[in-house]
Amino acid sequence: MGLVIADRLVPFGTTIFAEMTALAQEHGAINLAQGFPDFEGPPEIVEAAVRALRSGDNQYARSRGHPELVRAIAESYGRNYGMEYDPMEEVVVFSGATEGITASLLGLLNPGDEVILFEPFYDSYPPGLALSGAVPRFLTLRAPDFAFDMDALQALVNRRTRMIVLNTPMNPTGKVFTRQELEVIAALCLEYDLLALTDEVYEHLVFDGARHIPLACLPGMRERTLTLSSAGKTYSFTGWKIGWGTGPKALVDGAQAAHQFLTYSVPTPLQRAVAYALENFTTDYIARYQAEYTARRDFLVSVLRDVGFRLAAPQGTYFVLADFRDIFDGDDRAFAYWLTKEHRVAAIPPSAFYARDVEEGRRLARFAFCKRMETLEAAAERFRRIAPCGDTR
Ligand SMILES: Cc1ncc(COP(=O)(O)O)c(C=O)c1O
C-alpha cells in the first residue's frame, strides 16, 4: 500500500528522538539523545503506585483527573508560587504534557488562528498546530544567549494571532525566561488579547540561582494562561505519562473538550501515586534534585568544553546545546550520525527543532544529562577520543 498518512502529518515524519534512540541501540551508543533518566525516581513513589494498584482502584478515573491528584496539583501551585486554582474546575490531568499540548491546541484554536512559537521548539508544537489547523509564526532565538528581540516578536502579531506558546525553562536551549522577558510577553498578550499556553515541565530544574517564574503569575496573565507541567520530569517517571494543566475554567474547559475524546482519562493508580509524590516530595526533594542535576550539568559542560565544543552552560532543563564547528566539518545530522556510529555517543541534531531559520540548528548538537554520573563518565571517556576537526585519533 502507498503512503496513507494524513496529509497534515506527512511533513513531520518520524520523531528525531525515535530515530536517534534506534541508531544508538544499533551501535551500542550511550544515549545522550533522548531526554529520559537512566535511573529510577524515588522508590517510595513506586511503592505508592503499587499500593494504589493493589487497593482495587483500577477503573477509569474522573476525566479531568482523580480528585486526590487535582487537589495535590492545586496545593502545589499554592505552595510553590502562591497561585490559587480550584482543583475541580481549574485543573486537568493529561497523559503527559505531550497530550496536554495537543489537547490544548485542539481545544482552544480554530483553523486559521495564528500562534507564535519560539524556535528552537519542543517538537510536538508544530504537529499539534497542524492537527488543529492553526498556523505557526516563529521567532528564532539564537545561540549562545537565546535572547529575544521585542520588536521582532511584536512584528509577528496581527489580527489573526490568537495564542503564544512559551516553554520555560526551555528545551532544547536551557534558557530560563527572566521576569523582564516575561513582562514583555505579558504586555503583548494583554495589548493584543492573546492566550498563552506555557509548557513548564522543567519548572523545578533551574541552576545557579535562576528562578522559574510561571507566566501566569504576572499581573493580568492568570486569566489568559494555561500552564502545563508533568510528573515525568520532576519525579523521573517519564514512562508514567502523568501531566497536567492549570488555568482559568474557560481555558481548562477548552483543553478538556479535546482531552475527553483523546484519552478520556489516564491511569488511576499512577495518578494516585503522583498525588502522593506532590504531597510528600516537596522542598527538600527539589533541593536535592537540583543539586544532583547541577553536578551532572557541570560535569558534562566541562567535558564538552574540553573536547572543543562551544557552549553556554544551560540555566535550566537537562539539556545542553553545543556548537561542534571546531571539531567536525558537516551539518548537525552528519555530526549526530558520526558521533553515534564512530564514538558511540548519541546526540540529537536540533535542526529538527527549527522551521524558520533551520540553518541556526545545523551547527549544534543537543545532549541530555538526565543520566547517572557513571553514564556521563563513560560518555566522557568516549568524548576524549575525539580530536578537533573530525580527526579521529
Ligand atoms: C518541553 C517539553 N514539553 C513536554 C514534554 C513531554 O512531557 P511528557 O513526558 O509529560 O509528555 C517534554 C519532554 O521531553 C519536553 O521537553
XYZ file of C-alpha atoms and ligand atoms in Angstrom:
409
model
C 0.000 0.000 0.000
C 1.261 3.510 -0.780
C 1.510 6.337 1.718
C -1.705 6.538 3.742
C -0.660 9.025 6.423
C -2.983 12.046 6.509
C -1.584 14.976 4.507
C -1.380 17.241 7.534
C 1.038 14.862 9.312
C 3.225 13.900 6.359
C 5.648 16.861 6.807
C 6.606 15.705 10.296
C 7.850 12.167 9.555
C 9.144 10.089 12.490
C 10.295 12.000 15.564
C 14.023 12.585 15.732
C 14.035 11.046 19.236
C 12.846 7.667 17.948
C 15.345 7.852 15.078
C 18.355 8.640 17.268
C 17.400 6.202 20.031
C 17.135 3.405 17.428
C 20.527 4.401 15.989
C 22.050 4.487 19.497
C 20.782 0.955 20.157
C 22.072 -0.308 16.842
C 25.600 0.968 17.585
C 25.732 0.318 21.319
C 25.999 4.083 21.868
C 25.476 5.881 25.176
C 22.153 7.614 24.661
C 22.537 11.301 25.476
C 19.951 11.927 22.746
C 16.531 11.286 24.238
C 15.633 13.021 27.491
C 14.756 10.152 29.787
C 16.613 9.349 33.015
C 18.593 6.102 33.166
C 17.860 5.955 36.895
C 14.733 5.367 38.951
C 12.655 8.022 40.667
C 12.107 7.755 44.451
C 11.176 4.168 45.482
C 8.548 5.465 47.930
C 6.599 6.841 44.960
C 6.807 3.462 43.214
C 5.506 1.896 46.438
C 2.617 4.364 46.442
C 1.772 3.207 42.900
C 1.910 -0.444 43.985
C -0.380 0.304 46.960
C -2.802 2.088 44.644
C -2.750 -0.834 42.171
C -3.483 -3.283 44.974
C -6.213 -1.162 46.536
C -8.652 -2.104 43.796
C -8.818 1.400 42.328
C -8.218 0.232 38.771
C -11.145 1.556 36.760
C -11.474 4.763 34.715
C -10.585 7.839 36.678
C -12.569 11.060 36.556
C -11.874 12.511 33.099
C -10.388 15.779 34.396
C -8.226 13.951 36.901
C -8.502 11.872 40.059
C -9.754 14.077 42.936
C -6.638 13.234 45.004
C -4.350 14.346 42.194
C -6.140 17.533 41.178
C -6.177 18.571 44.850
C -2.452 17.830 45.186
C -1.708 19.789 41.986
C -3.714 22.817 43.139
C -1.968 22.733 46.536
C 1.454 22.503 44.908
C 0.825 25.693 42.890
C -0.205 27.438 46.106
C 2.923 26.225 47.922
C 5.389 26.839 45.086
C 4.100 30.060 43.556
C 1.300 31.425 45.739
C -1.199 30.739 42.940
C -4.739 29.618 43.664
C -6.545 27.149 41.442
C -9.857 25.435 42.110
C -8.914 21.737 41.965
C -12.202 20.600 40.432
C -12.647 23.388 37.883
C -9.232 24.837 37.116
C -7.050 21.730 36.846
C -6.992 18.966 34.218
C -4.821 15.845 34.162
C -3.393 14.646 30.853
C -1.452 11.690 29.529
C 1.793 13.601 29.985
C 2.407 17.189 28.960
C 2.512 15.913 25.374
C -1.188 15.184 25.409
C -1.686 18.438 27.325
C -0.072 20.397 24.488
C -2.087 18.757 21.728
C -5.373 18.757 23.675
C -4.916 22.455 24.482
C -4.156 23.377 20.864
C -7.056 21.281 19.564
C -9.438 22.531 22.223
C -8.604 26.234 22.106
C -7.783 27.043 18.482
C -9.742 27.268 15.262
C -8.376 26.666 11.760
C -6.598 29.785 10.543
C -5.758 31.103 14.024
C -2.132 32.153 14.237
C 0.127 31.064 17.071
C 3.560 32.425 17.981
C 6.246 29.835 18.735
C 9.825 30.430 19.793
C 12.336 28.304 17.929
C 14.138 26.002 18.583
C 10.861 24.492 19.809
C 9.797 21.295 21.509
C 8.981 19.149 18.526
C 5.339 18.390 19.281
C 4.161 22.016 18.940
C 4.092 22.307 15.113
C 2.294 18.963 14.542
C -0.174 19.889 17.307
C -0.883 23.116 15.437
C -1.153 21.248 12.131
C -3.766 18.933 13.679
C -5.765 21.916 14.863
C -5.485 23.762 11.533
C -3.781 26.722 13.208
C -0.783 28.466 11.656
C 2.563 28.854 13.463
C 4.641 32.048 13.319
C 8.192 31.554 14.516
C 10.586 33.769 16.423
C 14.153 32.442 16.260
C 16.264 32.579 19.409
C 19.966 32.489 18.607
C 22.880 30.824 20.391
C 24.687 31.425 22.628
C 22.361 33.517 24.832
C 18.993 32.912 23.091
C 17.852 36.450 23.884
C 14.814 37.701 22.013
C 14.041 40.867 20.219
C 10.865 42.584 21.377
C 10.301 44.291 18.019
C 10.684 41.026 16.124
C 8.154 39.444 18.484
C 5.697 42.287 18.062
C 6.085 42.133 14.268
C 4.638 38.607 14.285
C 1.317 39.755 15.749
C -1.643 40.523 13.507
C -5.422 40.325 13.797
C -5.400 36.543 13.343
C -2.938 35.950 16.200
C -4.682 34.019 18.957
C -2.002 32.482 21.153
C 1.626 32.455 22.180
C 3.286 29.217 23.261
C 6.083 29.624 25.782
C 8.390 26.905 27.065
C 10.360 27.961 30.132
C 12.747 26.525 31.255
C 13.218 25.875 27.566
C 14.092 22.649 25.801
C 16.494 22.476 23.952
C 18.216 25.801 24.731
C 18.312 25.525 28.540
C 17.094 29.136 28.679
C 15.066 30.305 31.678
C 12.995 33.339 30.709
C 13.663 36.267 33.041
C 10.993 38.368 34.700
C 11.770 41.224 32.275
C 11.306 38.930 29.281
C 8.077 37.568 30.718
C 6.854 41.123 31.285
C 7.393 41.871 27.591
C 5.455 38.750 26.599
C 2.693 39.517 29.100
C 2.378 43.098 27.821
C 1.967 41.772 24.278
C -0.680 39.247 25.385
C -2.611 41.968 27.189
C -2.319 44.514 24.390
C -3.467 42.101 21.660
C -5.768 39.926 23.769
C -3.720 36.734 23.214
C -3.952 33.448 25.081
C -0.767 31.924 26.491
C -0.008 28.225 26.626
C 3.038 27.684 28.814
C 4.982 24.455 28.904
C 6.713 24.424 32.284
C 7.627 20.743 32.566
C 11.154 21.721 33.728
C 9.810 24.156 36.337
C 11.996 22.681 39.099
C 15.110 22.187 37.014
C 16.916 25.516 37.326
C 20.556 26.183 38.197
C 22.862 28.827 39.658
C 20.079 30.677 41.438
C 17.991 31.108 38.259
C 14.324 31.370 39.204
C 11.470 29.858 37.295
C 8.555 32.279 37.129
C 5.257 30.996 35.712
C 3.913 33.477 33.154
C 0.522 33.083 34.854
C 1.993 34.857 37.941
C 2.389 38.145 36.090
C -0.326 40.770 36.525
C -3.300 40.132 34.238
C -1.943 36.800 32.980
C -3.709 34.258 35.197
C -6.938 34.835 33.298
C -5.410 34.091 29.896
C -2.763 31.439 30.622
C -2.981 27.665 30.601
C 0.091 26.304 32.401
C 1.301 22.759 31.688
C 3.608 20.585 33.750
C 4.428 16.912 34.220
C 5.469 14.378 36.848
C 7.742 12.731 34.292
C 10.488 15.321 34.697
C 10.183 16.283 38.357
C 9.991 12.730 39.715
C 11.930 10.906 36.958
C 8.998 8.762 35.850
C 8.754 9.728 32.192
C 7.093 6.389 31.396
C 4.125 7.086 33.646
C 2.911 9.908 31.398
C 1.096 11.923 34.030
C 0.909 15.611 33.165
C -1.492 18.428 33.957
C -2.799 21.844 33.076
C -3.886 24.666 35.368
C -5.695 27.815 34.358
C -8.984 29.674 34.415
C -12.053 27.487 33.954
C -12.658 28.697 30.388
C -9.217 27.530 29.212
C -9.322 24.292 31.186
C -12.753 23.595 29.688
C -11.299 24.166 26.211
C -8.461 21.686 26.736
C -10.847 19.251 28.421
C -13.175 19.411 25.404
C -10.403 17.718 23.401
C -8.910 15.619 26.239
C -12.214 13.802 26.843
C -12.069 12.427 23.292
C -8.310 11.847 23.077
C -7.686 9.740 26.176
C -10.760 10.416 28.360
C -8.690 9.728 31.485
C -5.235 8.459 32.459
C -4.194 5.515 34.693
C -5.919 5.759 38.067
C -3.210 4.155 40.276
C -0.452 6.265 38.740
C -2.475 9.426 39.330
C -2.769 8.487 42.997
C 0.970 7.824 43.205
C 1.724 11.236 41.676
C -0.644 12.827 44.221
C 1.460 11.138 46.911
C 4.638 12.485 45.279
C 3.331 16.065 45.092
C 2.302 15.948 48.745
C 5.412 14.277 50.156
C 8.324 15.137 47.867
C 8.462 18.875 48.152
C 11.117 21.404 49.191
C 13.888 19.055 50.390
C 13.422 16.689 47.474
C 13.518 19.564 44.968
C 16.693 20.976 46.557
C 18.386 17.558 46.302
C 17.140 17.093 42.756
C 18.551 20.469 41.733
C 21.893 19.762 43.418
C 22.238 16.396 41.668
C 21.398 17.907 38.307
C 23.783 20.799 38.873
C 26.610 18.277 39.347
C 25.603 16.412 36.170
C 25.372 19.651 34.204
C 28.726 20.960 35.435
C 30.407 17.669 34.566
C 29.016 17.432 31.039
C 29.590 21.116 30.286
C 33.237 20.849 31.305
C 33.767 17.637 29.303
C 32.202 19.198 26.202
C 34.293 22.355 26.554
C 37.488 20.302 26.941
C 36.678 18.429 23.742
C 36.283 21.718 21.876
C 32.537 22.378 21.762
C 31.405 25.986 22.128
C 28.508 26.399 24.517
C 26.873 28.440 27.248
C 26.012 26.450 30.374
C 22.218 25.960 30.465
C 20.353 27.766 33.264
C 17.577 25.186 33.288
C 16.323 21.815 31.899
C 18.545 18.766 31.493
C 19.782 19.649 28.027
C 22.780 21.438 26.644
C 23.068 22.788 23.102
C 26.664 22.709 21.926
C 28.277 24.130 18.784
C 30.535 21.477 17.210
C 32.081 23.582 14.409
C 35.577 23.395 15.863
C 35.609 19.603 15.933
C 33.534 18.483 12.949
C 33.017 19.679 9.417
C 29.442 18.943 8.356
C 25.858 19.600 9.397
C 24.080 18.548 12.590
C 22.678 15.311 11.164
C 26.058 14.263 9.811
C 27.606 15.135 13.180
C 24.994 13.227 15.225
C 25.343 10.149 12.994
C 29.160 10.352 13.095
C 29.222 10.719 16.876
C 26.799 7.820 17.352
C 28.488 5.456 14.924
C 32.173 6.356 15.377
C 32.286 7.409 19.018
C 29.208 5.619 20.310
C 27.629 8.629 21.996
C 24.204 9.653 20.686
C 23.006 13.264 20.443
C 20.038 14.971 18.813
C 20.554 17.050 15.653
C 18.494 20.114 16.570
C 17.720 21.476 13.093
C 14.528 19.407 13.521
C 13.511 21.998 16.139
C 13.677 24.952 13.746
C 11.233 25.855 10.991
C 12.017 29.453 10.063
C 15.792 29.538 10.346
C 16.865 25.906 10.064
C 20.488 26.965 9.439
C 20.727 28.042 13.087
C 20.452 24.417 14.148
C 22.867 22.933 11.641
C 26.000 23.560 13.720
C 24.533 22.422 17.027
C 24.015 19.159 18.895
C 21.698 18.600 21.854
C 22.936 16.426 24.706
C 20.754 15.243 27.609
C 22.329 14.927 31.063
C 19.453 13.190 32.856
C 21.820 10.252 33.294
C 23.719 8.576 36.132
C 27.171 10.049 36.772
C 28.662 6.699 35.668
C 26.879 7.056 32.328
C 28.199 10.597 31.898
C 31.696 9.453 32.883
C 31.555 6.631 30.330
C 30.436 9.171 27.704
C 33.319 11.449 28.764
C 35.790 8.617 28.105
C 34.419 8.278 24.593
C 34.397 12.051 24.018
C 38.053 12.298 24.995
C 38.983 10.175 21.976
C 37.648 12.893 19.660
C 40.264 15.172 18.199
C 39.442 18.605 16.720
C 38.107 18.815 13.148
C 36.873 15.262 12.917
C 40.395 13.813 13.021
C 39.641 10.646 14.978
C 42.868 9.591 16.577
C 9.437 20.979 26.642
C 8.765 19.672 26.833
N 7.430 19.613 26.893
C 6.790 18.456 27.063
C 7.470 17.275 27.176
C 6.709 15.983 27.319
O 6.312 15.756 28.601
P 5.573 14.381 28.961
O 6.622 13.328 29.026
O 4.943 14.669 30.280
O 4.575 14.115 27.902
C 8.858 17.267 27.108
C 9.610 16.001 27.175
O 10.739 15.909 26.771
C 9.522 18.500 26.936
O 10.858 18.555 26.856
